XYZ file of C-alpha atoms in Angstrom:
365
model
C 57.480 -1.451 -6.647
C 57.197 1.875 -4.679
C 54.757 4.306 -6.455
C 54.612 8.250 -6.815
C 52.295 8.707 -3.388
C 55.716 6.220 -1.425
C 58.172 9.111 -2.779
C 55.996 12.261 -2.565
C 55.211 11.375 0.688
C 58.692 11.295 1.210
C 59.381 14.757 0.083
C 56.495 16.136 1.893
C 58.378 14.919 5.226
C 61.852 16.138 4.032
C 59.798 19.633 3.652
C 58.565 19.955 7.183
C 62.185 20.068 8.372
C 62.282 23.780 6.825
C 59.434 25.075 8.988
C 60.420 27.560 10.730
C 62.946 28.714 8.992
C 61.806 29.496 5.167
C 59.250 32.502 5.974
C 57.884 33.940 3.601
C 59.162 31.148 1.122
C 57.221 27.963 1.297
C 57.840 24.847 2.373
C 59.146 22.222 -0.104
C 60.663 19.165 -0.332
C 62.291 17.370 -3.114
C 63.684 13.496 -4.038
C 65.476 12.287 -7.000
C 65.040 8.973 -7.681
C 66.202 6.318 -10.504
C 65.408 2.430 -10.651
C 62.697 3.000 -7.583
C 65.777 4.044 -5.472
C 66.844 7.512 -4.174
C 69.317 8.498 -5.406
C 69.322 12.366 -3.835
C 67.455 14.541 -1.146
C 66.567 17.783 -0.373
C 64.815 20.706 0.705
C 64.224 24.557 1.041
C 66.313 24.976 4.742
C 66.542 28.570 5.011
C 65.215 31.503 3.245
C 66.961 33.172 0.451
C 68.993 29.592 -0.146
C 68.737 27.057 -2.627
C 65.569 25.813 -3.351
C 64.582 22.164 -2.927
C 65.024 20.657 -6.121
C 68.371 22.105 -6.399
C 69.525 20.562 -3.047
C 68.234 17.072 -4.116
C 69.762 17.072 -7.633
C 73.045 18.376 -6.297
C 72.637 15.413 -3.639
C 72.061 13.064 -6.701
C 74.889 14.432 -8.661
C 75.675 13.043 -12.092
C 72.986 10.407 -11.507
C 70.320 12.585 -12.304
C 70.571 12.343 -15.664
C 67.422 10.265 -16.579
C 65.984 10.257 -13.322
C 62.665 11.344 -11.505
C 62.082 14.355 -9.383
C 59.258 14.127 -6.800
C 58.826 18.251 -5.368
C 56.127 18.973 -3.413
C 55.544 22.211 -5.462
C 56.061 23.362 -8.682
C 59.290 24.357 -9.466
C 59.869 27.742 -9.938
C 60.356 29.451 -13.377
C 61.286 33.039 -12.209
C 64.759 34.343 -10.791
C 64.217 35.512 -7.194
C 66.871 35.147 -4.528
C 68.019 32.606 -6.268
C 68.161 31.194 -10.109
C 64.781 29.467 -11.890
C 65.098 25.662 -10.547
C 63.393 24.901 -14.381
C 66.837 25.724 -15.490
C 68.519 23.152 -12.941
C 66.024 20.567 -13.851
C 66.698 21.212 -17.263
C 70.875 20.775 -17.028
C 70.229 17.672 -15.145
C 68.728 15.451 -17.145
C 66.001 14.913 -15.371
C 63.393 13.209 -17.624
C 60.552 13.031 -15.386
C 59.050 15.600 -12.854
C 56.268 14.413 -10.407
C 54.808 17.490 -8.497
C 51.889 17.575 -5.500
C 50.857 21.294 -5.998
C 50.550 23.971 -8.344
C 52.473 27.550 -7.644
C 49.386 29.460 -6.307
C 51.603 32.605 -6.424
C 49.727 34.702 -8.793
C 52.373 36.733 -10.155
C 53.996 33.087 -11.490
C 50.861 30.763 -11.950
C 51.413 27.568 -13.636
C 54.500 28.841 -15.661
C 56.978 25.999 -14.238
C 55.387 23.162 -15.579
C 54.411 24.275 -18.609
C 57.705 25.325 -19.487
C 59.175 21.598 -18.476
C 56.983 20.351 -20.868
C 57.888 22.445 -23.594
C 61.505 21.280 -22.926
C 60.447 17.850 -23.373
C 60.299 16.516 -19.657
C 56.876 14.732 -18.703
C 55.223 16.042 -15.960
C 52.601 14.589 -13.385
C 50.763 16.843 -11.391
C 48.283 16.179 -8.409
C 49.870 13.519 -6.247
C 49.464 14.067 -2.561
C 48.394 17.218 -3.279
C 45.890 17.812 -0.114
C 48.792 17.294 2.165
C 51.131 19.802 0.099
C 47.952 22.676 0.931
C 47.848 21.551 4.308
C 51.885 21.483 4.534
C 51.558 25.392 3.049
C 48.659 26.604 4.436
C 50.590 30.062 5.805
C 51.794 30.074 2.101
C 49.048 29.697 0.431
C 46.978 32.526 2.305
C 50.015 35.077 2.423
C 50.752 34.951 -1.117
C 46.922 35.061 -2.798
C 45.165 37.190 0.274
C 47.938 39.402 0.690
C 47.238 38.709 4.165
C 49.156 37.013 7.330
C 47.248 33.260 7.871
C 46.402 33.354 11.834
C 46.179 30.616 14.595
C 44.253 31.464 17.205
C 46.141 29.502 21.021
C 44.050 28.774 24.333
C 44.925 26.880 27.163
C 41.498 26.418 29.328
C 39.966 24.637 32.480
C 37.149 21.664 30.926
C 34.981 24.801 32.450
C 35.822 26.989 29.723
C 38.341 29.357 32.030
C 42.102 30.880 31.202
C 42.783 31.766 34.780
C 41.267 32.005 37.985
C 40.047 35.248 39.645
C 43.139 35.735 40.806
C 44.413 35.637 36.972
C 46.827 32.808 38.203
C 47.223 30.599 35.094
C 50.098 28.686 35.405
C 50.010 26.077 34.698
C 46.486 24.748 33.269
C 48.499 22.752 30.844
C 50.457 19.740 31.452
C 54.522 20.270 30.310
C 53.850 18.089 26.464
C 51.180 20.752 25.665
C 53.617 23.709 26.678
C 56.513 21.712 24.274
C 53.996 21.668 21.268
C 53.344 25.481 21.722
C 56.411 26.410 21.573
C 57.320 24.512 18.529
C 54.018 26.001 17.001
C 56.110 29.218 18.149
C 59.318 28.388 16.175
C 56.820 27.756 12.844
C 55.390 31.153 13.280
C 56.691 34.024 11.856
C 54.853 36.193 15.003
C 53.191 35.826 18.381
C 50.488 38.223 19.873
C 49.080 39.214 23.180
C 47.628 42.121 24.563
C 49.228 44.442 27.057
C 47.424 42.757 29.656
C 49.097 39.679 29.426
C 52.043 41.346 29.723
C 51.031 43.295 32.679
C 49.991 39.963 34.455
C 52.390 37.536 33.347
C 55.779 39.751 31.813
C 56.046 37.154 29.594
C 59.225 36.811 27.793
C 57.026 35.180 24.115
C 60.388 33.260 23.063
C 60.849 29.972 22.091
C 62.054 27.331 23.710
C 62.791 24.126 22.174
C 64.915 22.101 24.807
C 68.715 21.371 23.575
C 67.070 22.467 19.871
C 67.557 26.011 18.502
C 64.785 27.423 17.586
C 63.582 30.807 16.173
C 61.491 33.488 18.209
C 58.618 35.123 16.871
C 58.764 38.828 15.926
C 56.555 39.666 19.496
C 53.472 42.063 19.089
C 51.833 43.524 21.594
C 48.683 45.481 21.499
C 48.855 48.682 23.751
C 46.518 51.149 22.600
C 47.590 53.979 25.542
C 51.325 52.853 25.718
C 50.774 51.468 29.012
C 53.410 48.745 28.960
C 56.329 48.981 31.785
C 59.407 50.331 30.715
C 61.042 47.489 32.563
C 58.921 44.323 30.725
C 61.379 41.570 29.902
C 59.968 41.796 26.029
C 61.610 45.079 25.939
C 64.644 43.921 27.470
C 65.360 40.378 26.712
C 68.051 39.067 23.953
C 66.289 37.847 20.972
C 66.979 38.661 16.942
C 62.846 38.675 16.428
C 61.808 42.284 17.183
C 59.007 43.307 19.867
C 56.226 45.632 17.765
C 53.843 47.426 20.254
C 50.683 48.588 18.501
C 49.348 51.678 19.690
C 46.417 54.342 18.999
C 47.438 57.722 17.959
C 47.535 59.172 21.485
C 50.354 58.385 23.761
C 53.121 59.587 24.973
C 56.249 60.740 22.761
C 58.693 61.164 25.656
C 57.411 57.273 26.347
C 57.508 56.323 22.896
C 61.353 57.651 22.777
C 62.398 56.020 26.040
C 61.063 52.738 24.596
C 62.510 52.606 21.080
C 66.152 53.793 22.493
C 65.689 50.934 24.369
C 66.439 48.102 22.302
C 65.003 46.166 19.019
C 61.260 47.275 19.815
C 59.470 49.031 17.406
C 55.824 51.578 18.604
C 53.608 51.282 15.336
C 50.289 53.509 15.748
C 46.823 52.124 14.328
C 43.659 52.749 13.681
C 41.797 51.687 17.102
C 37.707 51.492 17.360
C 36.112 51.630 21.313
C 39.306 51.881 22.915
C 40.827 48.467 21.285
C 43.213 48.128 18.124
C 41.382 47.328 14.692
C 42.913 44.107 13.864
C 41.768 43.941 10.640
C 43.588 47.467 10.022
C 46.327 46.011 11.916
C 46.429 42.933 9.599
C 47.403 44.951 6.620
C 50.790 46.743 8.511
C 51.610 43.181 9.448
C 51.765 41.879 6.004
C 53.280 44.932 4.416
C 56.027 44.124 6.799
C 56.802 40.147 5.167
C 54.939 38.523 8.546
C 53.084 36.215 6.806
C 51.505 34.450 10.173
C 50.231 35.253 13.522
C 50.299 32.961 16.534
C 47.483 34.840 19.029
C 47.708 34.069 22.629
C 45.209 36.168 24.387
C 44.130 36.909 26.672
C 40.574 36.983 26.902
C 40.146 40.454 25.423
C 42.298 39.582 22.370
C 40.660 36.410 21.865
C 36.806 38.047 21.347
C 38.545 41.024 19.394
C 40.377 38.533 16.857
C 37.452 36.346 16.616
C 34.861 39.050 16.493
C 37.139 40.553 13.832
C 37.295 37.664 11.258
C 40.720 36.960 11.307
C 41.139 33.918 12.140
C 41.800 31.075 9.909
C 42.646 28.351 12.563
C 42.355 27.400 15.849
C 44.225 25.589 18.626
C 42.328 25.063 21.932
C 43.827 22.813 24.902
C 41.812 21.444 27.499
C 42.999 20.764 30.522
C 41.469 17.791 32.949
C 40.812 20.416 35.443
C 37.375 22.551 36.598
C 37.288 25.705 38.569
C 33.809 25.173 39.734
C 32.843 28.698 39.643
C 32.032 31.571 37.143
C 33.962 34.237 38.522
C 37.846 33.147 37.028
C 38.903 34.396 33.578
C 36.906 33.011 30.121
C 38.139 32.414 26.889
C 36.693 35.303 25.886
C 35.181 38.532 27.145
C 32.602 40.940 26.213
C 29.499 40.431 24.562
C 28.722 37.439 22.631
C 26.153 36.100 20.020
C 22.403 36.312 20.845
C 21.902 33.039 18.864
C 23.616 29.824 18.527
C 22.802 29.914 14.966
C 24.808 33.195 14.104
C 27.753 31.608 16.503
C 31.136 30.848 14.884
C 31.073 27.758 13.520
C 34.644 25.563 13.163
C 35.695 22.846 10.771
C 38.129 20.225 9.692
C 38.082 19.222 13.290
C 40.961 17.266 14.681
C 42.013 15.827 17.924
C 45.441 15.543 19.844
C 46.476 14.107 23.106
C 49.170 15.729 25.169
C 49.011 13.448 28.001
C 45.719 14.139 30.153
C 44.544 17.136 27.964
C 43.294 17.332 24.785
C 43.786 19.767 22.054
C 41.261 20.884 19.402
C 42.273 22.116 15.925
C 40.066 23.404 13.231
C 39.252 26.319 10.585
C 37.406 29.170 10.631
């Protein structure tokens, strides 16, 4: 007989197909299921649409009546975009509700499954429920920190370098570590670089998923003197996501003007400290604006400034099977470093993935 962790683990997979798509929502997942068969599916597919457990119980139909629901989080009690799923839950007969994670929204904390219970349905709580934080990680920090959750991207040489002296980077990465990016692009609701990389590479910071539609990030580049071409394909290119240049308070208006009439880009002035864009400031227009992640991708600059400004929550290095052999090319990161290796930053969870010949490392801040 298949068990709770068969079926949640289930939903948790029928989740993942929203990413992407649900920002700022999270992702969930829901099955209905009656004799230890499933009897209906579902999940949250686009933002301001049904939820998951409404999908699966319309999926199950009349056949829900007496059945379980497996959703990977707990059904929400509050009309938003769309009615209270306790309410569908309730009409359907549902008579047992089996979820992997608590609401950690603090405005509705624990008031779903309370309220099932009241109503009579019996409720387990718990199961798989590691996987449902991992699954909502961006979530989970956007909704309690107020905050965007932020993956920090390198591609670099076994040697430690991003490009040679030259700044020619393309490509240290084989074509399957390219493919992931850009799916890690689709998942994110915004991608940033500094007006260097744009300056080197004029970048278009789309994605591109093969025959597969996916969504571009809202593009942000930090420009603290407005220095970016007026020509730059990210000013030009054909995109719904938005460009955002960051800039100090001193540049040009007739610039500013020429860039905005331009198309969807948007010049948003911040604090700035030594020349370079406080992140952290910058952290708190990003949220107010409903970007609840940031994908960084350098270059070297950005990289030091993001890490040496405590944003970062998780990290994505690839490593290429390839040495430059020399210290003049292009680090990971620039600038002035720790004096000690006991003050450096230290990373956890640790995981390994193959793309071919290079390896990628993943871990938290």
């Amino acid at each position: 007989m298949k068990d709770d962790i068969y079926f949640m683990k289930l939903a948790l997979s029928l989740a993942e197909k929203g990413r992407g798509y649900t920002s700022p929502n999270p992702l969930v997942g829901a099955v209905v299921v009656k004799n230890n068969k499933i009897i209906g599916k579902g999940y949250h597919e686009i933002y301001g649409k049904a939820h998951a457990e409404v999908n699966a119980i319309n999926n199950a139909g009349i056949d829900a009546n007496d059945a379980t629901l497996y959703v990977t989080l707990e059904p929400c009690n509050h009309a938003g975009h769309t009615p209270p799923c306790t309410e569908k839950i309730i009409e359907s007969g549902i008579r047992r509700v089996v979820v992997a994670m608590c609401d950690p929204n603090p405005n509705v904390l624990g008031c779903g499954m309370p309220y099932l219970r009241e109503k009579g349905i019996e409720i387990t709580s718990g199961v798989c429920e590691d996987e449902a934080k991992k699954l909502n990680e961006i979530f989970i920090k956007y909704i309690t920190k107020k905050r965007p959750f932020v993956i920090l991207k390198c591609a670099s040489t076994l040697d430690g370098q991003i490009a040679t002296k030259t700044y020619d980077s393309k490509w240290i990465t084989n074509e399957h570590s390219r493919a992931f990016v850009h799916k890690l692009r689709h998942s994110m609701s915004s991608i940033m670089v500094g007006v260097g990389t744009i300056l080197k590479d004029n970048p278009m910071l789309t994605t591109r998923l093969g025959d597969i539609k996916g969504k571009d990030p809202v593009r942000i580049i930090l420009d603290t003197n407005l220095s970016i071409p007026l020509d730059a394909k990210v000013l030009h290119i054909d995109s719904l996501a938005e460009t955002l240049i960051i800039t100090g308070d001193e540049i040009s208006i007739e610039k500013k003007e020429r860039i905005e009439n331009s198309g969807k880009t948007k010049i948003i002035t911040c604090a700035a400290k030594n020349g370079l864009i406080d992140l952290n400031s910058l952290m708190d227009k990003i949220a107010s604006l409903k970007i609840d992640s940031v994908l960084i991708e350098g270059g070297a600059t950005v990289i030091a400034s993001a890490l040496k400004s405590n944003i970062v929550d998780k990290i994505c290095f690839f490593y290429a099977p390839k040495i430059l052999g020399g210290n003049d090319g292009i680090p990971i990161c620039s600038g002035k470093g720790f004096d000690k290796i006991e003050d450096s930053i230290k990373v956890k969870d640790i995981k390994f993935k193959r793309f071919g010949d290079d390896l990628m490392v993943e871990g938290y801040i």
